[in-house]
């Protein structure tokens, strides 16, 4: 018999939809995405519905279609498509097409397996139970497996399966493919394609199995190869289709089609159960390292696991030339582009729980240094200036304009030009990775170069104001993107100061610990005594606007002169305040999009200032924030916990953790808010648990748990050792 605690434990690993919710189709497609760090498949249904957003994405496959402003992460052919007819009536959950007698869909986070069970009357002469199961193998990331069974509950129906590789998909109307081959033979169908501009080649192939095998009917329509199978069922008997699909690209193989065929052959030989077991075992190791257990709060427990799941399915395990886009591989939002979201929100969780993956993500930036150098050079600067939005080349890929508004006008997007703090965000993530892992090999060969060459950029970017005798940064966008092209954003100026200080430390470490390699790198980057002197001067005389009366840092020059408005006046609402107030008015008021000065507090901790100074800034800035970005609540939760504002901390944490499960931003159809997911982990670990690594490399805990939480447990890697953290009755950190 299953005990209550086992039932609760199972429930805490599951996201369930029951009954069917046709009105939340695209919300749930995002939620029910499966993936394995190589590819992501949205949770669309096998049979297809109007209004669905079918999406199969693989890291790194970008294409810049003619006439488009920027590249897209390309929507690949859909391998999941299977239509089923029962005595000639096509299975559908739409109203009026047969009758649904039961429905339950479950995403099991522990096994990363999506199942759906439907009891369906075909409206004429049969009732069947359909069961759909799918997983994207974590053992072999090129493999997707589906098992679809149909059991006759009433009648003796003829069941027909029509399985396709569906190449009709595009990116919201933008086409990226040239067809090379639509093919099939026996129980195999495939598509072989190439992207129009980037020339990535890709093969998607599916192999079908029944036991005993059924006769296959092959149809080769261009871009949509299909196989049909038919059988009749006696009452209470069942037929099951196993559909194996393989996706390979020329990023992983010279001959993607051949590689796909080999993957399918191996899967078939291994068999479904064994493949599934191998996948589940791999997930068990993932969860062993990355799970956080919360006792006393089921909602938080499930939401935190949901966030962790979505980060893990998007995290590239075997590829260090790709990174995680702001919407992971779960939808078309931001066209798959990579932002600061990755380094400041997602990488920290991976650095501490999956350091090899964190390293891969940082290597992506290393490999793209040439693009960053090119961007700096084009803008008249030295060193490396990373793009605000990044794809596969390291070149800037932020669009310069929005799509036309209803009145036909378009708004200029300035982030690609002026949100330059991204370079420091990346350097910060490199330093944090090095600090926690002690991975000197990475740092010496790659990390130091990122930190130093981005410092070279800042050295050339910072402007000297001779009248004031200080260094400044004009025309910037800080994290508060409501206020564009401002002068002396405190976040950017202070982080630049941190960056240059860090670069000097790195410079000295290189010469001390690795004199030959270090001197070689320093010379190659053109860093000389004169430059170091300038860096020191910038550190000493960087302008941080501050009100001398109140002692408050001014978010940027002029911020305190803006109109003060009471943002609670517009509550409750889902729309961001800039949409309510309009772009122009937003520039004139003291409303903050997301953690800005508060983000600085999170990144710098005690270096920001004393506890009293932090409290002073929190009191002023917290009421001004609109959380217009999903990145904001988790960072505020972290700082609220550190400052003992526990009610606010929990409220913000809860909001961040449920942002996608409850579609709190109203745009989940575009994909998962991955930064929020990573921020939730940080709010819990750095905020509630107060985990820190001191200067001597010792782990420190300063727990401040929500009062109804009985305990929290998690593991972190620190300098090559895994440590278990238990906070609760007996708080401890065990090796
Ligand atoms: O990077 C963020 C940005 O800071 C706020 N708007 C959304 C972007 C992608 O998540």
mmCIF file of N, CA, C and O in Angstrom, residues 576-642:
data_model
loop_
_atom_site.group_PDB
_atom_site.id
_atom_site.type_symbol
_atom_site.label_atom_id
_atom_site.label_comp_id
_atom_site.label_asym_id
_atom_site.label_seq_id
_atom_site.Cartn_x
_atom_site.Cartn_y
_atom_site.Cartn_z
ATOM 1 N N UNK A 576 3.016 45.553 -17.917
ATOM 2 C CA UNK A 576 4.086 46.355 -17.326
ATOM 3 C C UNK A 576 3.676 47.817 -17.297
ATOM 4 O O UNK A 576 2.920 48.277 -18.155
ATOM 5 N N UNK A 577 4.270 48.551 -16.358
ATOM 6 C CA UNK A 577 3.886 49.949 -16.206
ATOM 7 C C UNK A 577 4.280 50.781 -17.431
ATOM 8 O O UNK A 577 3.603 51.761 -17.767
ATOM 9 N N UNK A 578 5.328 50.396 -18.121
ATOM 10 C CA UNK A 578 5.696 51.186 -19.309
ATOM 11 C C UNK A 578 4.633 51.047 -20.398
ATOM 12 O O UNK A 578 4.402 51.962 -21.170
ATOM 13 N N UNK A 579 3.957 49.891 -20.410
ATOM 14 C CA UNK A 579 2.878 49.729 -21.384
ATOM 15 C C UNK A 579 1.676 50.576 -20.973
ATOM 16 O O UNK A 579 0.970 51.121 -21.819
ATOM 17 N N UNK A 580 1.478 50.717 -19.663
ATOM 18 C CA UNK A 580 0.344 51.498 -19.175
ATOM 19 C C UNK A 580 0.623 52.992 -19.364
ATOM 20 O O UNK A 580 -0.215 53.747 -19.860
ATOM 21 N N UNK A 581 1.823 53.418 -18.990
ATOM 22 C CA UNK A 581 2.137 54.852 -19.020
ATOM 23 C C UNK A 581 2.553 55.348 -20.397
ATOM 24 O O UNK A 581 2.491 56.541 -20.676
ATOM 25 N N UNK A 582 3.005 54.411 -21.227
ATOM 26 C CA UNK A 582 3.551 54.818 -22.523
ATOM 27 C C UNK A 582 5.052 55.033 -22.391
ATOM 28 O O UNK A 582 5.548 55.422 -21.327
ATOM 29 N N UNK A 583 5.746 54.811 -23.494
ATOM 30 C CA UNK A 583 7.203 54.838 -23.511
ATOM 31 C C UNK A 583 7.763 56.191 -23.035
ATOM 32 O O UNK A 583 8.654 56.246 -22.190
ATOM 33 N N UNK A 584 7.199 57.270 -23.569
ATOM 34 C CA UNK A 584 7.751 58.601 -23.264
ATOM 35 C C UNK A 584 7.570 58.963 -21.791
ATOM 36 O O UNK A 584 8.505 59.396 -21.117
ATOM 37 N N UNK A 585 6.353 58.754 -21.290
ATOM 38 C CA UNK A 585 6.059 59.138 -19.906
ATOM 39 C C UNK A 585 6.917 58.318 -18.932
ATOM 40 O O UNK A 585 7.372 58.828 -17.907
ATOM 41 N N UNK A 586 7.136 57.072 -19.284
ATOM 42 C CA UNK A 586 7.918 56.199 -18.402
ATOM 43 C C UNK A 586 9.302 56.772 -18.141
ATOM 44 O O UNK A 586 9.847 56.653 -17.042
ATOM 45 N N UNK A 587 9.860 57.423 -19.164
ATOM 46 C CA UNK A 587 11.206 58.003 -19.007
ATOM 47 C C UNK A 587 11.219 59.109 -17.939
ATOM 48 O O UNK A 587 12.247 59.431 -17.380
ATOM 49 N N UNK A 588 10.014 59.681 -17.700
ATOM 50 C CA UNK A 588 9.965 60.867 -16.840
ATOM 51 C C UNK A 588 9.648 60.559 -15.379
ATOM 52 O O UNK A 588 9.604 61.461 -14.557
ATOM 53 N N UNK A 589 9.367 59.297 -15.097
ATOM 54 C CA UNK A 589 8.925 58.992 -13.730
ATOM 55 C C UNK A 589 9.892 58.029 -13.034
ATOM 56 O O UNK A 589 10.631 57.276 -13.662
ATOM 57 N N UNK A 590 9.812 58.072 -11.701
ATOM 58 C CA UNK A 590 10.675 57.224 -10.864
ATOM 59 C C UNK A 590 10.045 55.852 -10.710
ATOM 60 O O UNK A 590 9.545 55.509 -9.647
ATOM 61 N N UNK A 591 10.047 55.098 -11.801
ATOM 62 C CA UNK A 591 9.569 53.727 -11.692
ATOM 63 C C UNK A 591 10.649 52.837 -12.293
ATOM 64 O O UNK A 591 11.231 53.170 -13.328
ATOM 65 N N UNK A 592 10.941 51.756 -11.617
ATOM 66 C CA UNK A 592 12.104 50.938 -11.993
ATOM 67 C C UNK A 592 11.616 49.596 -12.513
ATOM 68 O O UNK A 592 10.767 48.953 -11.900
ATOM 69 N N UNK A 593 12.176 49.191 -13.642
ATOM 70 C CA UNK A 593 11.696 47.954 -14.267
ATOM 71 C C UNK A 593 12.061 46.713 -13.465
ATOM 72 O O UNK A 593 11.279 45.785 -13.319
ATOM 73 N N UNK A 594 13.293 46.645 -13.006
ATOM 74 C CA UNK A 594 13.761 45.442 -12.323
ATOM 75 C C UNK A 594 14.928 45.796 -11.404
ATOM 76 O O UNK A 594 15.455 46.900 -11.477
ATOM 77 N N UNK A 595 15.306 44.830 -10.585
ATOM 78 C CA UNK A 595 16.382 45.058 -9.623
ATOM 79 C C UNK A 595 17.571 45.735 -10.306
ATOM 80 O O UNK A 595 18.169 45.185 -11.223
ATOM 81 N N UNK A 596 17.933 46.900 -9.849
ATOM 82 C CA UNK A 596 19.036 47.663 -10.433
ATOM 83 C C UNK A 596 20.039 47.947 -9.316
ATOM 84 O O UNK A 596 21.040 47.209 -9.161
ATOM 85 N N UNK A 597 19.745 48.949 -8.471
ATOM 86 C CA UNK A 597 20.603 49.139 -7.288
ATOM 87 C C UNK A 597 20.509 47.862 -6.419
ATOM 88 O O UNK A 597 21.506 47.423 -5.838
ATOM 89 N N UNK A 598 19.329 47.271 -6.378
ATOM 90 C CA UNK A 598 19.158 46.045 -5.575
ATOM 91 C C UNK A 598 19.967 44.887 -6.187
ATOM 92 O O UNK A 598 20.496 44.031 -5.472
ATOM 93 N N UNK A 599 20.107 44.886 -7.498
ATOM 94 C CA UNK A 599 20.944 43.871 -8.152
ATOM 95 C C UNK A 599 22.405 44.074 -7.736
ATOM 96 O O UNK A 599 23.151 43.111 -7.514
ATOM 97 N N UNK A 600 22.793 45.323 -7.649
ATOM 98 C CA UNK A 600 24.156 45.642 -7.217
ATOM 99 C C UNK A 600 24.392 45.100 -5.800
ATOM 100 O O UNK A 600 25.459 44.547 -5.503
ATOM 101 N N UNK A 601 23.384 45.236 -4.961
ATOM 102 C CA UNK A 601 23.507 44.712 -3.596
ATOM 103 C C UNK A 601 23.674 43.194 -3.629
ATOM 104 O O UNK A 601 24.459 42.617 -2.865
ATOM 105 N N UNK A 602 22.925 42.532 -4.529
ATOM 106 C CA UNK A 602 23.014 41.070 -4.624
ATOM 107 C C UNK A 602 24.407 40.641 -5.090
ATOM 108 O O UNK A 602 25.006 39.711 -4.549
ATOM 109 N N UNK A 603 24.942 41.352 -6.084
ATOM 110 C CA UNK A 603 26.227 40.938 -6.651
ATOM 111 C C UNK A 603 27.394 41.268 -5.723
ATOM 112 O O UNK A 603 28.353 40.506 -5.615
ATOM 113 N N UNK A 604 27.301 42.413 -5.059
ATOM 114 C CA UNK A 604 28.461 42.851 -4.281
ATOM 115 C C UNK A 604 28.384 42.511 -2.798
ATOM 116 O O UNK A 604 29.396 42.567 -2.093
ATOM 117 N N UNK A 605 27.212 42.184 -2.298
ATOM 118 C CA UNK A 605 27.093 41.826 -0.878
ATOM 119 C C UNK A 605 27.674 42.917 -0.006
ATOM 120 O O UNK A 605 27.353 44.100 -0.165
ATOM 121 N N UNK A 606 28.567 42.526 0.908
ATOM 122 C CA UNK A 606 29.138 43.500 1.846
ATOM 123 C C UNK A 606 29.919 44.609 1.145
ATOM 124 O O UNK A 606 30.080 45.704 1.693
ATOM 125 N N UNK A 607 30.449 44.301 -0.051
ATOM 126 C CA UNK A 607 31.199 45.343 -0.774
ATOM 127 C C UNK A 607 30.306 46.499 -1.181
ATOM 128 O O UNK A 607 30.778 47.586 -1.509
ATOM 129 N N UNK A 608 29.001 46.267 -1.191
ATOM 130 C CA UNK A 608 28.081 47.366 -1.514
ATOM 131 C C UNK A 608 28.104 48.400 -0.397
ATOM 132 O O UNK A 608 28.042 49.610 -0.637
ATOM 133 N N UNK A 609 28.170 47.901 0.820
ATOM 134 C CA UNK A 609 28.154 48.806 1.964
ATOM 135 C C UNK A 609 27.682 48.058 3.197
ATOM 136 O O UNK A 609 27.385 46.859 3.134
ATOM 137 N N UNK A 610 27.587 48.797 4.287
ATOM 138 C CA UNK A 610 27.197 48.166 5.553
ATOM 139 C C UNK A 610 25.744 47.705 5.482
ATOM 140 O O UNK A 610 24.995 48.103 4.588
ATOM 141 N N UNK A 611 25.369 46.931 6.452
ATOM 142 C CA UNK A 611 23.987 46.463 6.538
ATOM 143 C C UNK A 611 23.032 47.668 6.587
ATOM 144 O O UNK A 611 21.989 47.683 5.919
ATOM 145 N N UNK A 612 23.397 48.691 7.359
ATOM 146 C CA UNK A 612 22.539 49.877 7.472
ATOM 147 C C UNK A 612 22.415 50.585 6.121
ATOM 148 O O UNK A 612 21.333 51.041 5.736
ATOM 149 N N UNK A 613 23.514 50.644 5.369
ATOM 150 C CA UNK A 613 23.452 51.287 4.044
ATOM 151 C C UNK A 613 22.565 50.482 3.093
ATOM 152 O O UNK A 613 21.807 51.037 2.303
ATOM 153 N N UNK A 614 22.669 49.170 3.192
ATOM 154 C CA UNK A 614 21.837 48.323 2.338
ATOM 155 C C UNK A 614 20.360 48.542 2.669
ATOM 156 O O UNK A 614 19.523 48.686 1.780
ATOM 157 N N UNK A 615 20.073 48.558 3.951
ATOM 158 C CA UNK A 615 18.700 48.758 4.410
ATOM 159 C C UNK A 615 18.165 50.114 3.917
ATOM 160 O O UNK A 615 17.035 50.228 3.427
ATOM 161 N N UNK A 616 19.000 51.121 3.999
ATOM 162 C CA UNK A 616 18.648 52.476 3.572
ATOM 163 C C UNK A 616 18.252 52.473 2.085
ATOM 164 O O UNK A 616 17.230 53.046 1.682
ATOM 165 N N UNK A 617 19.056 51.806 1.271
ATOM 166 C CA UNK A 617 18.778 51.763 -0.165
ATOM 167 C C UNK A 617 17.548 50.915 -0.469
ATOM 168 O O UNK A 617 16.751 51.241 -1.341
ATOM 169 N N UNK A 618 17.419 49.805 0.246
ATOM 170 C CA UNK A 618 16.246 48.937 0.062
ATOM 171 C C UNK A 618 14.970 49.749 0.340
ATOM 172 O O UNK A 618 14.028 49.729 -0.439
ATOM 173 N N UNK A 619 14.960 50.466 1.428
ATOM 174 C CA UNK A 619 13.758 51.207 1.831
ATOM 175 C C UNK A 619 13.366 52.229 0.765
ATOM 176 O O UNK A 619 12.198 52.441 0.494
ATOM 177 N N UNK A 620 14.366 52.825 0.145
ATOM 178 C CA UNK A 620 14.043 53.823 -0.876
ATOM 179 C C UNK A 620 13.639 53.155 -2.205
ATOM 180 O O UNK A 620 12.652 53.553 -2.826
ATOM 181 N N UNK A 621 14.415 52.175 -2.623
ATOM 182 C CA UNK A 621 14.227 51.666 -3.988
ATOM 183 C C UNK A 621 13.140 50.593 -4.132
ATOM 184 O O UNK A 621 12.496 50.497 -5.172
ATOM 185 N N UNK A 622 12.914 49.799 -3.108
ATOM 186 C CA UNK A 622 11.953 48.703 -3.254
ATOM 187 C C UNK A 622 10.549 49.188 -3.653
ATOM 188 O O UNK A 622 9.929 48.621 -4.554
ATOM 189 N N UNK A 623 10.041 50.261 -3.030
ATOM 190 C CA UNK A 623 8.685 50.690 -3.413
ATOM 191 C C UNK A 623 8.592 51.231 -4.840
ATOM 192 O O UNK A 623 7.502 51.401 -5.359
ATOM 193 N N UNK A 624 9.731 51.491 -5.475
ATOM 194 C CA UNK A 624 9.701 52.078 -6.819
ATOM 195 C C UNK A 624 9.724 51.028 -7.923
ATOM 196 O O UNK A 624 9.576 51.349 -9.098
ATOM 197 N N UNK A 625 9.917 49.783 -7.556
ATOM 198 C CA UNK A 625 10.123 48.776 -8.598
ATOM 199 C C UNK A 625 8.798 48.175 -9.041
ATOM 200 O O UNK A 625 7.925 47.882 -8.242
ATOM 201 N N UNK A 626 8.710 48.027 -10.360
ATOM 202 C CA UNK A 626 7.479 47.558 -10.990
ATOM 203 C C UNK A 626 7.542 46.045 -11.268
ATOM 204 O O UNK A 626 6.538 45.433 -11.574
ATOM 205 N N UNK A 627 8.713 45.447 -11.179
ATOM 206 C CA UNK A 627 8.927 44.054 -11.581
ATOM 207 C C UNK A 627 8.401 43.844 -13.007
ATOM 208 O O UNK A 627 7.785 42.814 -13.304
ATOM 209 N N UNK A 628 8.649 44.835 -13.844
ATOM 210 C CA UNK A 628 8.236 44.733 -15.238
ATOM 211 C C UNK A 628 8.984 43.625 -15.961
ATOM 212 O O UNK A 628 8.571 43.180 -17.032
ATOM 213 N N UNK A 629 10.074 43.195 -15.397
ATOM 214 C CA UNK A 629 10.810 42.065 -15.959
ATOM 215 C C UNK A 629 10.694 40.889 -14.992
ATOM 216 O O UNK A 629 10.748 41.058 -13.769
ATOM 217 N N UNK A 630 10.598 39.704 -15.568
ATOM 218 C CA UNK A 630 10.505 38.481 -14.746
ATOM 219 C C UNK A 630 11.810 38.237 -13.983
ATOM 220 O O UNK A 630 11.868 37.389 -13.094
ATOM 221 N N UNK A 631 12.872 38.975 -14.343
ATOM 222 C CA UNK A 631 14.155 38.786 -13.671
ATOM 223 C C UNK A 631 14.156 39.405 -12.269
ATOM 224 O O UNK A 631 15.050 39.148 -11.467
ATOM 225 N N UNK A 632 13.165 40.230 -12.007
ATOM 226 C CA UNK A 632 13.227 41.091 -10.837
ATOM 227 C C UNK A 632 12.826 40.458 -9.491
ATOM 228 O O UNK A 632 13.546 40.603 -8.497
ATOM 229 N N UNK A 633 11.683 39.753 -9.413
ATOM 230 C CA UNK A 633 11.216 39.331 -8.086
ATOM 231 C C UNK A 633 12.212 38.449 -7.326
ATOM 232 O O UNK A 633 12.387 38.613 -6.108
ATOM 233 N N UNK A 634 12.871 37.542 -8.010
ATOM 234 C CA UNK A 634 13.765 36.618 -7.297
ATOM 235 C C UNK A 634 14.940 37.365 -6.656
ATOM 236 O O UNK A 634 15.345 37.052 -5.533
ATOM 237 N N UNK A 635 15.468 38.360 -7.355
ATOM 238 C CA UNK A 635 16.619 39.099 -6.804
ATOM 239 C C UNK A 635 16.155 39.920 -5.595
ATOM 240 O O UNK A 635 16.849 39.997 -4.571
ATOM 241 N N UNK A 636 14.960 40.484 -5.711
ATOM 242 C CA UNK A 636 14.413 41.199 -4.553
ATOM 243 C C UNK A 636 14.151 40.240 -3.390
ATOM 244 O O UNK A 636 14.356 40.607 -2.223
ATOM 245 N N UNK A 637 13.703 39.025 -3.697
ATOM 246 C CA UNK A 637 13.444 38.043 -2.629
ATOM 247 C C UNK A 637 14.747 37.732 -1.891
ATOM 248 O O UNK A 637 14.800 37.649 -0.656
ATOM 249 N N UNK A 638 15.810 37.564 -2.665
ATOM 250 C CA UNK A 638 17.134 37.260 -2.102
ATOM 251 C C UNK A 638 17.545 38.367 -1.119
ATOM 252 O O UNK A 638 17.911 38.110 0.035
ATOM 253 N N UNK A 639 17.466 39.625 -1.582
ATOM 254 C CA UNK A 639 17.918 40.729 -0.720
ATOM 255 C C UNK A 639 16.957 40.951 0.446
ATOM 256 O O UNK A 639 17.386 41.212 1.582
ATOM 257 N N UNK A 640 15.662 40.799 0.188
ATOM 258 C CA UNK A 640 14.689 40.948 1.288
ATOM 259 C C UNK A 640 15.009 39.944 2.398
ATOM 260 O O UNK A 640 14.983 40.287 3.595
ATOM 261 N N UNK A 641 15.359 38.722 2.014
ATOM 262 C CA UNK A 641 15.685 37.714 3.038
ATOM 263 C C UNK A 641 16.939 38.118 3.808
ATOM 264 O O UNK A 641 16.986 38.022 5.041
ATOM 265 N N UNK A 642 17.933 38.614 3.101
ATOM 266 C CA UNK A 642 19.179 38.995 3.778
ATOM 267 C C UNK A 642 18.923 40.145 4.763
ATOM 268 O O UNK A 642 19.602 40.278 5.775
#
